Coordinates of C-alpha atoms in Angstrom, one line a residue:
X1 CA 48.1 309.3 119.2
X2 CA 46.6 306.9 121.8
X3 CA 43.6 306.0 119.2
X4 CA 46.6 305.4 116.1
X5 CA 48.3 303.3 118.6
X6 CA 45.6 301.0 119.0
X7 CA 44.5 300.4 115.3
X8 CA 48.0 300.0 115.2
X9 CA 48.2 296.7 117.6
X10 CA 44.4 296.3 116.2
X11 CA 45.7 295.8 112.5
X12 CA 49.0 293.4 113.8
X13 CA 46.8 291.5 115.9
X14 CA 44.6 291.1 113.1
X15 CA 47.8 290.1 110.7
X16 CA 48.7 287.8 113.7
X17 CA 45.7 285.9 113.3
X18 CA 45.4 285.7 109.8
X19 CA 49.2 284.2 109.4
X20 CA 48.1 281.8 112.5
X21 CA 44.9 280.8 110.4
X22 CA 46.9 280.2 106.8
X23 CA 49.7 278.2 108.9
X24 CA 47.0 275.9 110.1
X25 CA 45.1 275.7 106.6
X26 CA 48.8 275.0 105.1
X27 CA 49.6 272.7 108.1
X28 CA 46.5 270.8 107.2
X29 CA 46.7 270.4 103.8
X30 CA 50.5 268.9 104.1
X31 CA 48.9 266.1 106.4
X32 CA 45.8 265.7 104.1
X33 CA 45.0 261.9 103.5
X34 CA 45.4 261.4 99.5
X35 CA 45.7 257.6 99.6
X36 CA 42.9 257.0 96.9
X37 CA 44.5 260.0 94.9
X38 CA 47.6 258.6 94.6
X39 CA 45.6 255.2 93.3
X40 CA 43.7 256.6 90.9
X41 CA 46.7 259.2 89.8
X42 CA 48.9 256.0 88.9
X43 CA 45.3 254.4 87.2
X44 CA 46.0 250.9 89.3
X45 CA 45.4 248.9 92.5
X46 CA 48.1 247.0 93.8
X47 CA 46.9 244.2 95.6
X48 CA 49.4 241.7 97.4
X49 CA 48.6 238.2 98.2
X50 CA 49.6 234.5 98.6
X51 CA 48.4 232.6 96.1
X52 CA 48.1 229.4 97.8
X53 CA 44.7 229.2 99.8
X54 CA 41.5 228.3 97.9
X55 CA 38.7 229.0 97.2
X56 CA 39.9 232.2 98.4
X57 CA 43.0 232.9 96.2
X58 CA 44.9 230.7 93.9
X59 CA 46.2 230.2 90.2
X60 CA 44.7 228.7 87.3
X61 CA 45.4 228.8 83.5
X62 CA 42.5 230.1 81.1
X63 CA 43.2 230.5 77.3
X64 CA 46.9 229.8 78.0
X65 CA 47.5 232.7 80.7
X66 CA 48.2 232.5 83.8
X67 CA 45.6 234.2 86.3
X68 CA 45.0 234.0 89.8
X69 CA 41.4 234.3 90.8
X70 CA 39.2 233.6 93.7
X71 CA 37.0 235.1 96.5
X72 CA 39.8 237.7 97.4
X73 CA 40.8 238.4 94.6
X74 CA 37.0 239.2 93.2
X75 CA 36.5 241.5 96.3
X76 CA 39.9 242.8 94.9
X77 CA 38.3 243.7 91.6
X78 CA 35.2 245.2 93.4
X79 CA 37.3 247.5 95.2
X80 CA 39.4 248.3 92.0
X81 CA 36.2 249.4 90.3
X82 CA 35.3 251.3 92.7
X83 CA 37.9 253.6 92.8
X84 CA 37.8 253.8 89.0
X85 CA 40.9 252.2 88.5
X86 CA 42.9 249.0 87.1
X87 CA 43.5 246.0 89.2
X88 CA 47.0 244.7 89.8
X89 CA 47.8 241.1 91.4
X90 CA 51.1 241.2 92.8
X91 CA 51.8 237.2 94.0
X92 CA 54.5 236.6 97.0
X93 CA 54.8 234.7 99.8
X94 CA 52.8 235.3 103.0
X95 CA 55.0 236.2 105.1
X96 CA 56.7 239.3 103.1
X97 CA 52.9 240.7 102.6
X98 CA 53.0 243.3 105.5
X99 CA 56.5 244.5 104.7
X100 CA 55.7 245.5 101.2
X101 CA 52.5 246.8 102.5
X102 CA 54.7 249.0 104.5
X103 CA 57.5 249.4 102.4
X104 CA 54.8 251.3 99.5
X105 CA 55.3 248.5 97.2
X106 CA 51.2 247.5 97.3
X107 CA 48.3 249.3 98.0
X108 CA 46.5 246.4 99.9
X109 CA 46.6 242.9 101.2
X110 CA 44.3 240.5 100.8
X111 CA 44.5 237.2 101.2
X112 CA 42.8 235.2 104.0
X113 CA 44.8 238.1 106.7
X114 CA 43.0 238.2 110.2
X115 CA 43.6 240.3 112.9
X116 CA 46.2 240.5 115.5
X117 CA 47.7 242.0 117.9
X118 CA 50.7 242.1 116.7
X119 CA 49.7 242.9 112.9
X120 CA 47.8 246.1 114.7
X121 CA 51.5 247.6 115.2
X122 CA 52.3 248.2 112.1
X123 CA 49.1 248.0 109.7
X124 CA 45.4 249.0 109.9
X125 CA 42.6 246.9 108.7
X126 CA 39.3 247.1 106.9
X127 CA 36.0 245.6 108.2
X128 CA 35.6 241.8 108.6
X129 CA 34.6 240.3 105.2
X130 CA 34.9 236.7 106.2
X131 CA 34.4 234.9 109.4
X132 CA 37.4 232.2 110.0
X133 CA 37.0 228.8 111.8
X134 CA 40.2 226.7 111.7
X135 CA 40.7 222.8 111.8
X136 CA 42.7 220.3 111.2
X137 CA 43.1 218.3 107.9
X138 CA 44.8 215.2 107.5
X139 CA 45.1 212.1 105.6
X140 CA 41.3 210.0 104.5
X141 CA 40.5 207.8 107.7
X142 CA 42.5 209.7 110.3
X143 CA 39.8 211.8 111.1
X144 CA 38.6 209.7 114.6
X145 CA 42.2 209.2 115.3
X146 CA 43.1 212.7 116.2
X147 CA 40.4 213.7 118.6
X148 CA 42.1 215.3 120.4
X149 CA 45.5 217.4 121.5
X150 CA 47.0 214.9 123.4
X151 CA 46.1 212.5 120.0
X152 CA 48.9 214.9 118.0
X153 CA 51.6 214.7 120.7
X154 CA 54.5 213.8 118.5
X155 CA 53.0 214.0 115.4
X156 CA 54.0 216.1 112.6
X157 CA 51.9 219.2 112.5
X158 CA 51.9 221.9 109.1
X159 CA 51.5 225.3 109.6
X160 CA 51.8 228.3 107.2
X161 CA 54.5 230.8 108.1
X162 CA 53.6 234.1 109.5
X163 CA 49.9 232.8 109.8
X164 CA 47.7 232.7 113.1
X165 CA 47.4 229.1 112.4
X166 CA 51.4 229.4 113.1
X167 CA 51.1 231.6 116.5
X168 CA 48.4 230.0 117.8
X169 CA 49.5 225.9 116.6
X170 CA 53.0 227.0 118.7
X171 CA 50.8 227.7 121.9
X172 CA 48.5 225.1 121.8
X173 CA 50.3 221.7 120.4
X174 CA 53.6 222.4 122.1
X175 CA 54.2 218.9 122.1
X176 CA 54.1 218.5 118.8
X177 CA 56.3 218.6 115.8
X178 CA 55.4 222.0 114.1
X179 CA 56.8 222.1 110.8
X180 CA 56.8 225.8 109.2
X181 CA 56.2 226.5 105.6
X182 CA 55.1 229.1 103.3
X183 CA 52.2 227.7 101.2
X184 CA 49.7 225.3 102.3
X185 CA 49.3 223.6 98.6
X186 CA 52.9 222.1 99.2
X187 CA 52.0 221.2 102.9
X188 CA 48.6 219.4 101.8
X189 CA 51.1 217.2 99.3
X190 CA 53.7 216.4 101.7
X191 CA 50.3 215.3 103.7
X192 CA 49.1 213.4 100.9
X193 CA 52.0 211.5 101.3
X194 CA 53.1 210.8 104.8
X195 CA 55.7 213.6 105.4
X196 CA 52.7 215.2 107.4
X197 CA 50.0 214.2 110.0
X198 CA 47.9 217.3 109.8
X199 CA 47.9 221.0 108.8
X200 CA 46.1 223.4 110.8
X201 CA 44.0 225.3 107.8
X202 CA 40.8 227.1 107.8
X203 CA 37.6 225.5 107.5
X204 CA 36.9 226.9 104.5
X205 CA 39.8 226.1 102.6
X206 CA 40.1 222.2 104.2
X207 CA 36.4 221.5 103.2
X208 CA 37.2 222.5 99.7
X209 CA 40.5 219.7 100.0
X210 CA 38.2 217.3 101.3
X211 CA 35.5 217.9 98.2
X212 CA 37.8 217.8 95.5
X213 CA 40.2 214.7 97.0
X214 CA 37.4 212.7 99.2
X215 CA 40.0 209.7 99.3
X216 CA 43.1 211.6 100.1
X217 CA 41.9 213.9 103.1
X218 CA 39.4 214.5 105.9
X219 CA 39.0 216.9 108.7
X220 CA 39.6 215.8 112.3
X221 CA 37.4 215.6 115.7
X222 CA 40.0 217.6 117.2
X223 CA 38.8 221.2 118.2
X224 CA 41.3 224.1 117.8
X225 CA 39.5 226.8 119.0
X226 CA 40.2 230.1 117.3
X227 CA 41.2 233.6 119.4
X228 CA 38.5 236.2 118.6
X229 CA 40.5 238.3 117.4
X230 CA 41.6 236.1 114.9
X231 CA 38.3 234.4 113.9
X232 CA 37.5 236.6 110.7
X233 CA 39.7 237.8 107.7
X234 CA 40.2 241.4 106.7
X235 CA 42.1 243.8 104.5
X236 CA 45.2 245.2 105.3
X237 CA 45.6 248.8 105.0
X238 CA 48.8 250.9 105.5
X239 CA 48.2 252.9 109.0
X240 CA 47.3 256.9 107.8
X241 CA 45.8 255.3 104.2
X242 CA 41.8 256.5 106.1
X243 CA 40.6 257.5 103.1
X244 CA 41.0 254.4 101.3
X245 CA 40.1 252.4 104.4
X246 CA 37.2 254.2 104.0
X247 CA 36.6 253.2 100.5
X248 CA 37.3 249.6 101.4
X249 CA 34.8 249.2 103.7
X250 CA 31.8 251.0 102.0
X251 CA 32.5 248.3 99.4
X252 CA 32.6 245.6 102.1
X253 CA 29.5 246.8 103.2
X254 CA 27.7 246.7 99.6
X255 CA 28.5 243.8 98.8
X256 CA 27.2 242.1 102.6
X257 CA 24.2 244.0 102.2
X258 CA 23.4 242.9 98.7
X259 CA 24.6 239.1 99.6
X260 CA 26.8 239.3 96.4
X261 CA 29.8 238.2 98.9
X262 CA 28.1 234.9 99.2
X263 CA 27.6 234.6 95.4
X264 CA 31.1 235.4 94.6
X265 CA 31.8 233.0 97.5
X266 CA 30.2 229.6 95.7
X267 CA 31.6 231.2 92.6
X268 CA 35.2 230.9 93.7
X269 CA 34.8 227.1 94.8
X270 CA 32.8 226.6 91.2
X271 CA 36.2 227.9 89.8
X272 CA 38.1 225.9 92.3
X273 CA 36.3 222.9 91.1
X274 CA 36.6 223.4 87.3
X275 CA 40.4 224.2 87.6
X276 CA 41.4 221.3 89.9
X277 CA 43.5 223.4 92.9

């Protein structure tokens, strides 16, 4: 009796575990990561971004359609081809980028983001891709006139909403006039003509001004120096999306390794150039 009584508990211990083990597996599988199955179920990559900041993304019109291309938005197509899928270009305003990310209504955001505190709460983000450096551009032969921070007291100073340049232009030139908008290709006109002193852009994308307009724009002697956190640009990725984050970055990484990030780079200005923005 004694020895049927312990198969007995033998067998429901046995049971026990083997429910435990198939709630786990079940448990699991629930809270498995399918971000890059859900892509490649739906056959496209959403990709949000602010089409406003060449070389790196911005529109042009080629055989009477409307595209927007540059260096994002090639890294964009890299990472859409690598996940076997179609690429999508969803254009909006910078500042509603990280809600949509959130909200499930894109898959990605690129377009010149960095990293911040802040941006940590409620996104993830790939790799570094680009490393940032920000100035200040303003109107041809100002450049020696605003060497400095206490040059731009009272001076009219652009800065694109929901950008770094924005958080860190409100610490630094508190006694100047910030003026808050949502693309930098309008700022760099009202610039052009006297509405603005400067607008705190990054290096990158104020060289390219300064190229294409030599007698409208130069860059200032004034240094802004850049938090490190916010001194390269990166991918945002919906938090839990690993999978694809993972994807993201082994791209990144080819394309560093390779140096066809700095080919696309030059490419993007070439197209910049061609197309006038």
């Amino acid at each position: 009796m004694k020895k049927i009584y312990k198969k007995l508990i033998l067998v429901i211990s046995l049971l026990g575990l083997m429910v435990l083990a198939a709630s786990c597996s079940s448990s699991k599988s629930a809270s498995k990561d399918n971000s890059v199955k859900k892509i490649q179920d739906k056959g496209t990559l959403v990709v949000g971004t602010s089409a406003d900041f060449a070389p790196f993304e911005f529109p042009i019109v080629k055989d009477g359609q409307k595209q927007i291309v540059g260096y994002d938005m090639m890294i964009a197509k890299k990472i859409a081809q690598a996940l076997h899928v179609k690429l999508k270009i969803q254009n909006e305003e910078f500042s509603s980028l990280i809600t949509d990310l959130r909200g499930n209504k894109i898959d990605l955001i690129i377009a010149g983001l960095s990293v911040t505190k802040q941006r940590e709460k409620y996104i993830s983000f790939s790799k570094p891709y680009y490393k940032a450096t920000d100035v200040l551009l303003v109107r041809k032969g100002n450049a020696e006139k605003y060497d400095s921070v206490k040059s731009l007291v009272g001076k009219s100073i652009g800065v694109q909403q929901s950008s770094t340049q924005e958080t860190e232009a409100k610490k630094r030139f508190k006694k100047s006039n910030l003026i808050v908008e949502s693309a930098v290709t309008n700022m760099s006109t009202e610039l052009s003509q006297g509405k603005l002193d400067g607008i705190v852009v990054g290096q990158a994308i104020a060289t390219e001004y300064v190229a294409k307009f030599p007698d409208k724009y130069s860059i200032a002697k004034v240094k802004i120096p850049v938090k490190k956190d916010a001194q390269t640009n990166n991918i945002g990725i919906r938090k839990g999306d690993n999978e694809l984050k993972k994807r993201v970055n082994k791209v990144i990484t080819q394309l560093q390794k390779n140096g066809e990030d700095t080919k696309m780079f030059n490419e993007a200005k070439q197209l910049q150039d061609k197309y006038g923005k």
